[in-house]
Amino acid sequence: MIGYYNPSVILTYFSLCTAVFGMTKALGGEVKSALLCLMICGLCDMFDGSIARKCKRTEDEKSFGIQIDSLCDLVCFGVLPAMLGYGIKEIEVNAFDIFASAIYVLAAIIRLGYFNVQEINRTAGDGGKREYYEGLPVTSVALLLPVLCLMDIYIKPLAAGKVYSIALLVIAIAFISKFKVKKPYMHRLILIAFLGLVIFLLVLKEGDNITYASSTISYILRPMFA
């Protein structure tokens, strides 16, 4: 069998399978389950790099790891969030929703491809720790989108179903914009993990109360894409 199957990629593969399961739930309208899957993918992504660095790997295995990580990230944090929008919409998905989803996935794959090039160049150079990301990391949606959906419960004017497609477009722009985001290590990583746990528990408790509706904004923009 072709490929590499050392322990360094097991968590990445598990994350991918979780994302595929989450997509089936999203398309079935089970938004809560899909959100939980998205957050599990985010948790896996937090630790797969650390596990990989502790494994003894050949140069081919390291290069494979870079590629497979981004390919899986595309599914977990690109395709899954796009499919999640179809579960959130109670009414029939329209052309604007499809347009927003397509732009979102396109921006995600451009960002991940760019990241791969930069990572290959970095490892070929000094190979030190990465200090900053350029643009918004795709993995950030593992927290951003669950928070957006929870707003449906706590801040009704910002309900997820009302602004989801708009949010995808804004996030897509952030993916490919040129600004620096400091990569979290140690204390910041612990803080993010704690926030993630709180949000995960809130989704677990309140996820069934998310309203599936579309927004006034979408109704205004739909004629442009009909």
PDB file of C-alpha atoms in Angstrom:
ATOM      1  CA  MET A   1       0.000   0.000   0.000  1.00  0.00           C
ATOM      2  CA  ILE A   2       1.265   3.469  -0.844  1.00  0.00           C
ATOM      3  CA  GLY A   3       1.356   6.216   1.767  1.00  0.00           C
ATOM      4  CA  TYR A   4       2.821   6.539   5.251  1.00  0.00           C
ATOM      5  CA  TYR A   5       1.116   5.074   8.287  1.00  0.00           C
ATOM      6  CA  ASN A   6       3.375   5.967  11.197  1.00  0.00           C
ATOM      7  CA  PRO A   7       1.877   7.306  14.482  1.00  0.00           C
ATOM      8  CA  SER A   8       2.502  10.908  13.401  1.00  0.00           C
ATOM      9  CA  VAL A   9      -0.521  10.891  11.055  1.00  0.00           C
ATOM     10  CA  ILE A  10      -3.012   8.794  13.041  1.00  0.00           C
ATOM     11  CA  LEU A  11      -4.613  11.828  14.711  1.00  0.00           C
ATOM     12  CA  THR A  12      -4.832  13.619  11.356  1.00  0.00           C
ATOM     13  CA  TYR A  13      -6.599  10.641   9.780  1.00  0.00           C
ATOM     14  CA  PHE A  14      -8.984  10.398  12.743  1.00  0.00           C
ATOM     15  CA  SER A  15      -9.806  14.098  12.327  1.00  0.00           C
ATOM     16  CA  LEU A  16     -10.631  13.533   8.655  1.00  0.00           C
ATOM     17  CA  CYS A  17     -12.972  10.637   9.442  1.00  0.00           C
ATOM     18  CA  THR A  18     -14.666  12.769  12.108  1.00  0.00           C
ATOM     19  CA  ALA A  19     -15.189  15.545   9.543  1.00  0.00           C
ATOM     20  CA  VAL A  20     -16.775  13.156   7.044  1.00  0.00           C
ATOM     21  CA  PHE A  21     -19.118  11.893   9.771  1.00  0.00           C
ATOM     22  CA  GLY A  22     -19.896  15.524  10.652  1.00  0.00           C
ATOM     23  CA  MET A  23     -20.812  16.282   7.045  1.00  0.00           C
ATOM     24  CA  THR A  24     -23.338  13.448   6.989  1.00  0.00           C
ATOM     25  CA  LYS A  25     -24.878  14.913  10.150  1.00  0.00           C
ATOM     26  CA  ALA A  26     -24.924  18.454   8.718  1.00  0.00           C
ATOM     27  CA  LEU A  27     -26.642  17.355   5.532  1.00  0.00           C
ATOM     28  CA  GLY A  28     -29.171  15.501   7.679  1.00  0.00           C
ATOM     29  CA  GLY A  29     -29.948  18.702   9.583  1.00  0.00           C
ATOM     30  CA  GLU A  30     -28.240  17.556  12.797  1.00  0.00           C
ATOM     31  CA  VAL A  31     -26.361  20.815  13.380  1.00  0.00           C
ATOM     32  CA  LYS A  32     -25.418  20.069  16.977  1.00  0.00           C
ATOM     33  CA  SER A  33     -23.623  16.841  16.016  1.00  0.00           C
ATOM     34  CA  ALA A  34     -21.892  18.540  13.088  1.00  0.00           C
ATOM     35  CA  LEU A  35     -20.638  21.369  15.327  1.00  0.00           C
ATOM     36  CA  LEU A  36     -19.294  18.887  17.863  1.00  0.00           C
ATOM     37  CA  CYS A  37     -17.469  17.059  15.064  1.00  0.00           C
ATOM     38  CA  LEU A  38     -15.976  20.354  13.872  1.00  0.00           C
ATOM     39  CA  MET A  39     -14.683  21.099  17.360  1.00  0.00           C
ATOM     40  CA  ILE A  40     -13.225  17.598  17.726  1.00  0.00           C
ATOM     41  CA  CYS A  41     -11.360  18.219  14.461  1.00  0.00           C
ATOM     42  CA  GLY A  42     -10.017  21.438  15.964  1.00  0.00           C
ATOM     43  CA  LEU A  43      -8.851  19.571  19.064  1.00  0.00           C
ATOM     44  CA  CYS A  44      -7.057  16.982  16.938  1.00  0.00           C
ATOM     45  CA  ASP A  45      -5.348  19.742  14.976  1.00  0.00           C
ATOM     46  CA  MET A  46      -4.011  21.285  18.198  1.00  0.00           C
ATOM     47  CA  PHE A  47      -2.026  18.149  18.995  1.00  0.00           C
ATOM     48  CA  ASP A  48      -1.219  16.398  15.709  1.00  0.00           C
ATOM     49  CA  GLY A  49       1.790  18.636  15.055  1.00  0.00           C
ATOM     50  CA  SER A  50       3.222  18.035  18.538  1.00  0.00           C
ATOM     51  CA  ILE A  51       2.817  14.287  18.142  1.00  0.00           C
ATOM     52  CA  ALA A  52       4.429  14.388  14.690  1.00  0.00           C
ATOM     53  CA  ARG A  53       7.458  16.293  15.974  1.00  0.00           C
ATOM     54  CA  LYS A  54       8.033  13.676  18.660  1.00  0.00           C
ATOM     55  CA  CYS A  55       8.038  10.852  16.118  1.00  0.00           C
ATOM     56  CA  LYS A  56      11.203   9.813  14.348  1.00  0.00           C
ATOM     57  CA  ARG A  57      10.501  10.506  10.671  1.00  0.00           C
ATOM     58  CA  THR A  58      12.349  10.402   7.373  1.00  0.00           C
ATOM     59  CA  GLU A  59      12.387  13.487   5.135  1.00  0.00           C
ATOM     60  CA  ASP A  60       9.763  11.858   2.917  1.00  0.00           C
ATOM     61  CA  GLU A  61       7.547  11.267   5.938  1.00  0.00           C
ATOM     62  CA  LYS A  62       7.957  14.898   7.018  1.00  0.00           C
ATOM     63  CA  SER A  63       7.018  16.157   3.544  1.00  0.00           C
ATOM     64  CA  PHE A  64       4.075  13.764   3.436  1.00  0.00           C
ATOM     65  CA  GLY A  65       2.964  15.043   6.851  1.00  0.00           C
ATOM     66  CA  ILE A  66       2.881  18.640   5.621  1.00  0.00           C
ATOM     67  CA  GLN A  67       0.799  17.709   2.589  1.00  0.00           C
ATOM     68  CA  ILE A  68      -1.615  15.345   4.320  1.00  0.00           C
ATOM     69  CA  ASP A  69      -2.215  17.800   7.166  1.00  0.00           C
ATOM     70  CA  SER A  70      -3.332  20.530   4.761  1.00  0.00           C
ATOM     71  CA  LEU A  71      -5.418  18.137   2.675  1.00  0.00           C
ATOM     72  CA  CYS A  72      -7.252  16.965   5.778  1.00  0.00           C
ATOM     73  CA  ASP A  73      -7.615  20.558   6.987  1.00  0.00           C
ATOM     74  CA  LEU A  74      -9.362  21.393   3.725  1.00  0.00           C
ATOM     75  CA  VAL A  75     -12.005  18.766   4.464  1.00  0.00           C
ATOM     76  CA  CYS A  76     -12.271  19.480   8.207  1.00  0.00           C
ATOM     77  CA  PHE A  77     -12.222  23.281   8.158  1.00  0.00           C
ATOM     78  CA  GLY A  78     -13.142  23.992   4.551  1.00  0.00           C
ATOM     79  CA  VAL A  79     -15.756  21.531   3.313  1.00  0.00           C
ATOM     80  CA  LEU A  80     -17.359  20.642   6.668  1.00  0.00           C
ATOM     81  CA  PRO A  81     -18.185  24.290   7.578  1.00  0.00           C
ATOM     82  CA  ALA A  82     -19.619  24.813   4.078  1.00  0.00           C
ATOM     83  CA  MET A  83     -21.846  21.741   4.490  1.00  0.00           C
ATOM     84  CA  LEU A  84     -22.822  22.924   7.964  1.00  0.00           C
ATOM     85  CA  GLY A  85     -24.565  25.879   6.343  1.00  0.00           C
ATOM     86  CA  TYR A  86     -26.893  23.503   4.520  1.00  0.00           C
ATOM     87  CA  GLY A  87     -27.963  22.012   7.836  1.00  0.00           C
ATOM     88  CA  ILE A  88     -28.594  25.426   9.372  1.00  0.00           C
ATOM     89  CA  LYS A  89     -30.874  26.624   6.568  1.00  0.00           C
ATOM     90  CA  GLU A  90     -34.475  25.616   7.180  1.00  0.00           C
ATOM     91  CA  ILE A  91     -35.658  26.856   3.799  1.00  0.00           C
ATOM     92  CA  GLU A  92     -34.311  25.730   0.433  1.00  0.00           C
ATOM     93  CA  VAL A  93     -30.677  26.707  -0.121  1.00  0.00           C
ATOM     94  CA  ASN A  94     -30.415  29.490  -2.706  1.00  0.00           C
ATOM     95  CA  ALA A  95     -27.783  30.704  -5.168  1.00  0.00           C
ATOM     96  CA  PHE A  96     -26.276  33.164  -2.702  1.00  0.00           C
ATOM     97  CA  ASP A  97     -25.719  30.412  -0.124  1.00  0.00           C
ATOM     98  CA  ILE A  98     -24.017  28.252  -2.765  1.00  0.00           C
ATOM     99  CA  PHE A  99     -21.887  31.211  -3.888  1.00  0.00           C
ATOM    100  CA  ALA A 100     -20.778  31.929  -0.298  1.00  0.00           C
ATOM    101  CA  SER A 101     -19.922  28.271   0.308  1.00  0.00           C
ATOM    102  CA  ALA A 102     -17.901  28.043  -2.907  1.00  0.00           C
ATOM    103  CA  ILE A 103     -15.925  31.218  -2.163  1.00  0.00           C
ATOM    104  CA  TYR A 104     -15.278  30.012   1.378  1.00  0.00           C
ATOM    105  CA  VAL A 105     -13.881  26.637   0.254  1.00  0.00           C
ATOM    106  CA  LEU A 106     -11.857  28.318  -2.508  1.00  0.00           C
ATOM    107  CA  ALA A 107     -10.280  30.743  -0.035  1.00  0.00           C
ATOM    108  CA  ALA A 108      -9.513  27.870   2.338  1.00  0.00           C
ATOM    109  CA  ILE A 109      -7.706  25.851  -0.331  1.00  0.00           C
ATOM    110  CA  ILE A 110      -5.745  28.908  -1.543  1.00  0.00           C
ATOM    111  CA  ARG A 111      -4.649  29.623   2.009  1.00  0.00           C
ATOM    112  CA  LEU A 112      -3.652  26.017   2.690  1.00  0.00           C
ATOM    113  CA  GLY A 113      -1.720  25.769  -0.580  1.00  0.00           C
ATOM    114  CA  TYR A 114       0.099  28.999   0.253  1.00  0.00           C
ATOM    115  CA  PHE A 115       0.838  27.716   3.756  1.00  0.00           C
ATOM    116  CA  ASN A 116       2.358  24.522   2.307  1.00  0.00           C
ATOM    117  CA  VAL A 117       4.734  26.512   0.115  1.00  0.00           C
ATOM    118  CA  GLN A 118       5.786  28.706   3.052  1.00  0.00           C
ATOM    119  CA  GLU A 119       6.215  25.701   5.329  1.00  0.00           C
ATOM    120  CA  ILE A 120       8.371  23.836   2.811  1.00  0.00           C
ATOM    121  CA  ASN A 121      10.553  26.937   2.387  1.00  0.00           C
ATOM    122  CA  ARG A 122      10.801  27.390   6.163  1.00  0.00           C
ATOM    123  CA  THR A 123      11.819  23.791   6.860  1.00  0.00           C
ATOM    124  CA  ALA A 124      14.362  23.965   4.022  1.00  0.00           C
ATOM    125  CA  GLY A 125      15.836  27.072   5.684  1.00  0.00           C
ATOM    126  CA  ASP A 126      16.422  27.480   9.399  1.00  0.00           C
ATOM    127  CA  GLY A 127      13.635  25.041  10.298  1.00  0.00           C
ATOM    128  CA  GLY A 128      12.864  26.909  13.518  1.00  0.00           C
ATOM    129  CA  LYS A 129       9.494  27.351  15.152  1.00  0.00           C
ATOM    130  CA  ARG A 130       6.899  29.312  13.246  1.00  0.00           C
ATOM    131  CA  GLU A 131       6.094  32.504  15.156  1.00  0.00           C
ATOM    132  CA  TYR A 132       3.298  33.965  13.016  1.00  0.00           C
ATOM    133  CA  TYR A 133       0.632  32.920  10.548  1.00  0.00           C
ATOM    134  CA  GLU A 134      -0.298  35.099   7.606  1.00  0.00           C
ATOM    135  CA  GLY A 135      -4.035  35.634   7.497  1.00  0.00           C
ATOM    136  CA  LEU A 136      -6.625  33.864   9.622  1.00  0.00           C
ATOM    137  CA  PRO A 137      -5.749  30.167  10.156  1.00  0.00           C
ATOM    138  CA  VAL A 138      -8.444  27.861   8.785  1.00  0.00           C
ATOM    139  CA  THR A 139      -8.516  25.944  12.056  1.00  0.00           C
ATOM    140  CA  SER A 140      -9.911  29.018  13.833  1.00  0.00           C
ATOM    141  CA  VAL A 141     -13.382  28.171  12.480  1.00  0.00           C
ATOM    142  CA  ALA A 142     -13.491  25.275  14.955  1.00  0.00           C
ATOM    143  CA  LEU A 143     -14.228  27.962  17.571  1.00  0.00           C
ATOM    144  CA  LEU A 144     -15.642  30.822  15.493  1.00  0.00           C
ATOM    145  CA  LEU A 145     -18.538  28.926  13.935  1.00  0.00           C
ATOM    146  CA  PRO A 146     -19.750  27.227  17.139  1.00  0.00           C
ATOM    147  CA  VAL A 147     -19.711  30.665  18.817  1.00  0.00           C
ATOM    148  CA  LEU A 148     -21.709  32.069  15.893  1.00  0.00           C
ATOM    149  CA  CYS A 149     -24.264  29.303  16.266  1.00  0.00           C
ATOM    150  CA  LEU A 150     -24.517  29.821  20.031  1.00  0.00           C
ATOM    151  CA  MET A 151     -25.357  33.465  19.350  1.00  0.00           C
ATOM    152  CA  ASP A 152     -28.624  32.141  17.952  1.00  0.00           C
ATOM    153  CA  ILE A 153     -29.565  31.293  21.525  1.00  0.00           C
ATOM    154  CA  TYR A 154     -28.066  34.192  23.448  1.00  0.00           C
ATOM    155  CA  ILE A 155     -28.108  37.086  20.944  1.00  0.00           C
ATOM    156  CA  LYS A 156     -31.060  36.598  18.619  1.00  0.00           C
ATOM    157  CA  PRO A 157     -30.255  39.463  16.153  1.00  0.00           C
ATOM    158  CA  LEU A 158     -27.009  37.627  15.354  1.00  0.00           C
ATOM    159  CA  ALA A 159     -28.634  34.220  14.909  1.00  0.00           C
ATOM    160  CA  ALA A 160     -26.479  31.746  13.024  1.00  0.00           C
ATOM    161  CA  GLY A 161     -29.122  30.929  10.458  1.00  0.00           C
ATOM    162  CA  LYS A 162     -29.541  34.607   9.706  1.00  0.00           C
ATOM    163  CA  VAL A 163     -25.917  35.471   8.982  1.00  0.00           C
ATOM    164  CA  TYR A 164     -24.154  32.165   8.251  1.00  0.00           C
ATOM    165  CA  SER A 165     -23.489  32.735   4.549  1.00  0.00           C
ATOM    166  CA  ILE A 166     -22.363  36.308   5.230  1.00  0.00           C
ATOM    167  CA  ALA A 167     -20.037  35.001   7.946  1.00  0.00           C
ATOM    168  CA  LEU A 168     -18.508  32.497   5.506  1.00  0.00           C
ATOM    169  CA  LEU A 169     -17.670  35.299   3.078  1.00  0.00           C
ATOM    170  CA  VAL A 170     -16.093  37.443   5.824  1.00  0.00           C
ATOM    171  CA  ILE A 171     -14.026  34.493   7.064  1.00  0.00           C
ATOM    172  CA  ALA A 172     -12.991  33.669   3.483  1.00  0.00           C
ATOM    173  CA  ILE A 173     -11.598  37.187   3.063  1.00  0.00           C
ATOM    174  CA  ALA A 174      -9.754  36.846   6.383  1.00  0.00           C
ATOM    175  CA  PHE A 175      -8.204  33.542   5.209  1.00  0.00           C
ATOM    176  CA  ILE A 176      -6.394  35.204   2.308  1.00  0.00           C
ATOM    177  CA  SER A 177      -5.778  38.683   3.755  1.00  0.00           C
ATOM    178  CA  LYS A 178      -2.231  39.786   4.555  1.00  0.00           C
ATOM    179  CA  PHE A 179      -2.099  40.278   8.310  1.00  0.00           C
ATOM    180  CA  LYS A 180      -0.136  38.447  10.960  1.00  0.00           C
ATOM    181  CA  VAL A 181      -1.585  36.199  13.634  1.00  0.00           C
ATOM    182  CA  LYS A 182       0.759  35.082  16.392  1.00  0.00           C
ATOM    183  CA  LYS A 183       0.939  31.299  16.630  1.00  0.00           C
ATOM    184  CA  PRO A 184      -0.153  30.194  20.109  1.00  0.00           C
ATOM    185  CA  TYR A 185       2.265  28.287  22.320  1.00  0.00           C
ATOM    186  CA  MET A 186       2.157  27.177  25.954  1.00  0.00           C
ATOM    187  CA  HIS A 187      -0.105  29.502  27.976  1.00  0.00           C
ATOM    188  CA  ARG A 188      -2.048  30.790  24.959  1.00  0.00           C
ATOM    189  CA  LEU A 189      -2.592  27.248  23.759  1.00  0.00           C
ATOM    190  CA  ILE A 190      -3.887  26.242  27.195  1.00  0.00           C
ATOM    191  CA  LEU A 191      -6.225  29.251  27.209  1.00  0.00           C
ATOM    192  CA  ILE A 192      -7.574  28.348  23.756  1.00  0.00           C
ATOM    193  CA  ALA A 193      -8.067  24.743  24.872  1.00  0.00           C
ATOM    194  CA  PHE A 194      -9.998  25.934  27.947  1.00  0.00           C
ATOM    195  CA  LEU A 195     -12.212  28.238  25.860  1.00  0.00           C
ATOM    196  CA  GLY A 196     -12.764  25.394  23.436  1.00  0.00           C
ATOM    197  CA  LEU A 197     -13.886  23.110  26.258  1.00  0.00           C
ATOM    198  CA  VAL A 198     -16.362  25.726  27.532  1.00  0.00           C
ATOM    199  CA  ILE A 199     -17.791  26.247  24.025  1.00  0.00           C
ATOM    200  CA  PHE A 200     -17.926  22.478  23.434  1.00  0.00           C
ATOM    201  CA  LEU A 201     -19.950  21.988  26.627  1.00  0.00           C
ATOM    202  CA  LEU A 202     -22.294  24.843  25.687  1.00  0.00           C
ATOM    203  CA  VAL A 203     -22.907  23.337  22.246  1.00  0.00           C
ATOM    204  CA  LEU A 204     -23.458  19.942  23.868  1.00  0.00           C
ATOM    205  CA  LYS A 205     -26.032  21.443  26.225  1.00  0.00           C
ATOM    206  CA  GLU A 206     -27.727  24.062  24.020  1.00  0.00           C
ATOM    207  CA  GLY A 207     -27.103  22.821  20.484  1.00  0.00           C
ATOM    208  CA  ASP A 208     -30.614  21.488  20.006  1.00  0.00           C
ATOM    209  CA  ASN A 209     -32.002  25.013  20.539  1.00  0.00           C
ATOM    210  CA  ILE A 210     -30.311  26.537  17.477  1.00  0.00           C
ATOM    211  CA  THR A 211     -32.949  28.067  15.206  1.00  0.00           C
ATOM    212  CA  TYR A 212     -32.741  27.161  11.546  1.00  0.00           C
ATOM    213  CA  ALA A 213     -33.778  30.244   9.604  1.00  0.00           C
ATOM    214  CA  SER A 214     -32.553  32.605   6.923  1.00  0.00           C
ATOM    215  CA  SER A 215     -31.952  36.318   7.193  1.00  0.00           C
ATOM    216  CA  THR A 216     -33.260  39.591   5.876  1.00  0.00           C
ATOM    217  CA  ILE A 217     -29.748  40.194   4.555  1.00  0.00           C
ATOM    218  CA  SER A 218     -29.899  36.997   2.529  1.00  0.00           C
ATOM    219  CA  TYR A 219     -33.313  37.898   1.123  1.00  0.00           C
ATOM    220  CA  ILE A 220     -31.933  41.289  -0.015  1.00  0.00           C
ATOM    221  CA  LEU A 221     -28.865  39.726  -1.664  1.00  0.00           C
ATOM    222  CA  ARG A 222     -30.574  36.712  -3.233  1.00  0.00           C
ATOM    223  CA  PRO A 223     -31.895  38.524  -6.327  1.00  0.00           C
ATOM    224  CA  MET A 224     -28.304  39.412  -7.213  1.00  0.00           C
ATOM    225  CA  PHE A 225     -27.438  35.716  -7.521  1.00  0.00           C
ATOM    226  CA  ALA A 226     -30.763  34.244  -8.596  1.00  0.00           C
TER     227      ALA A 226
END
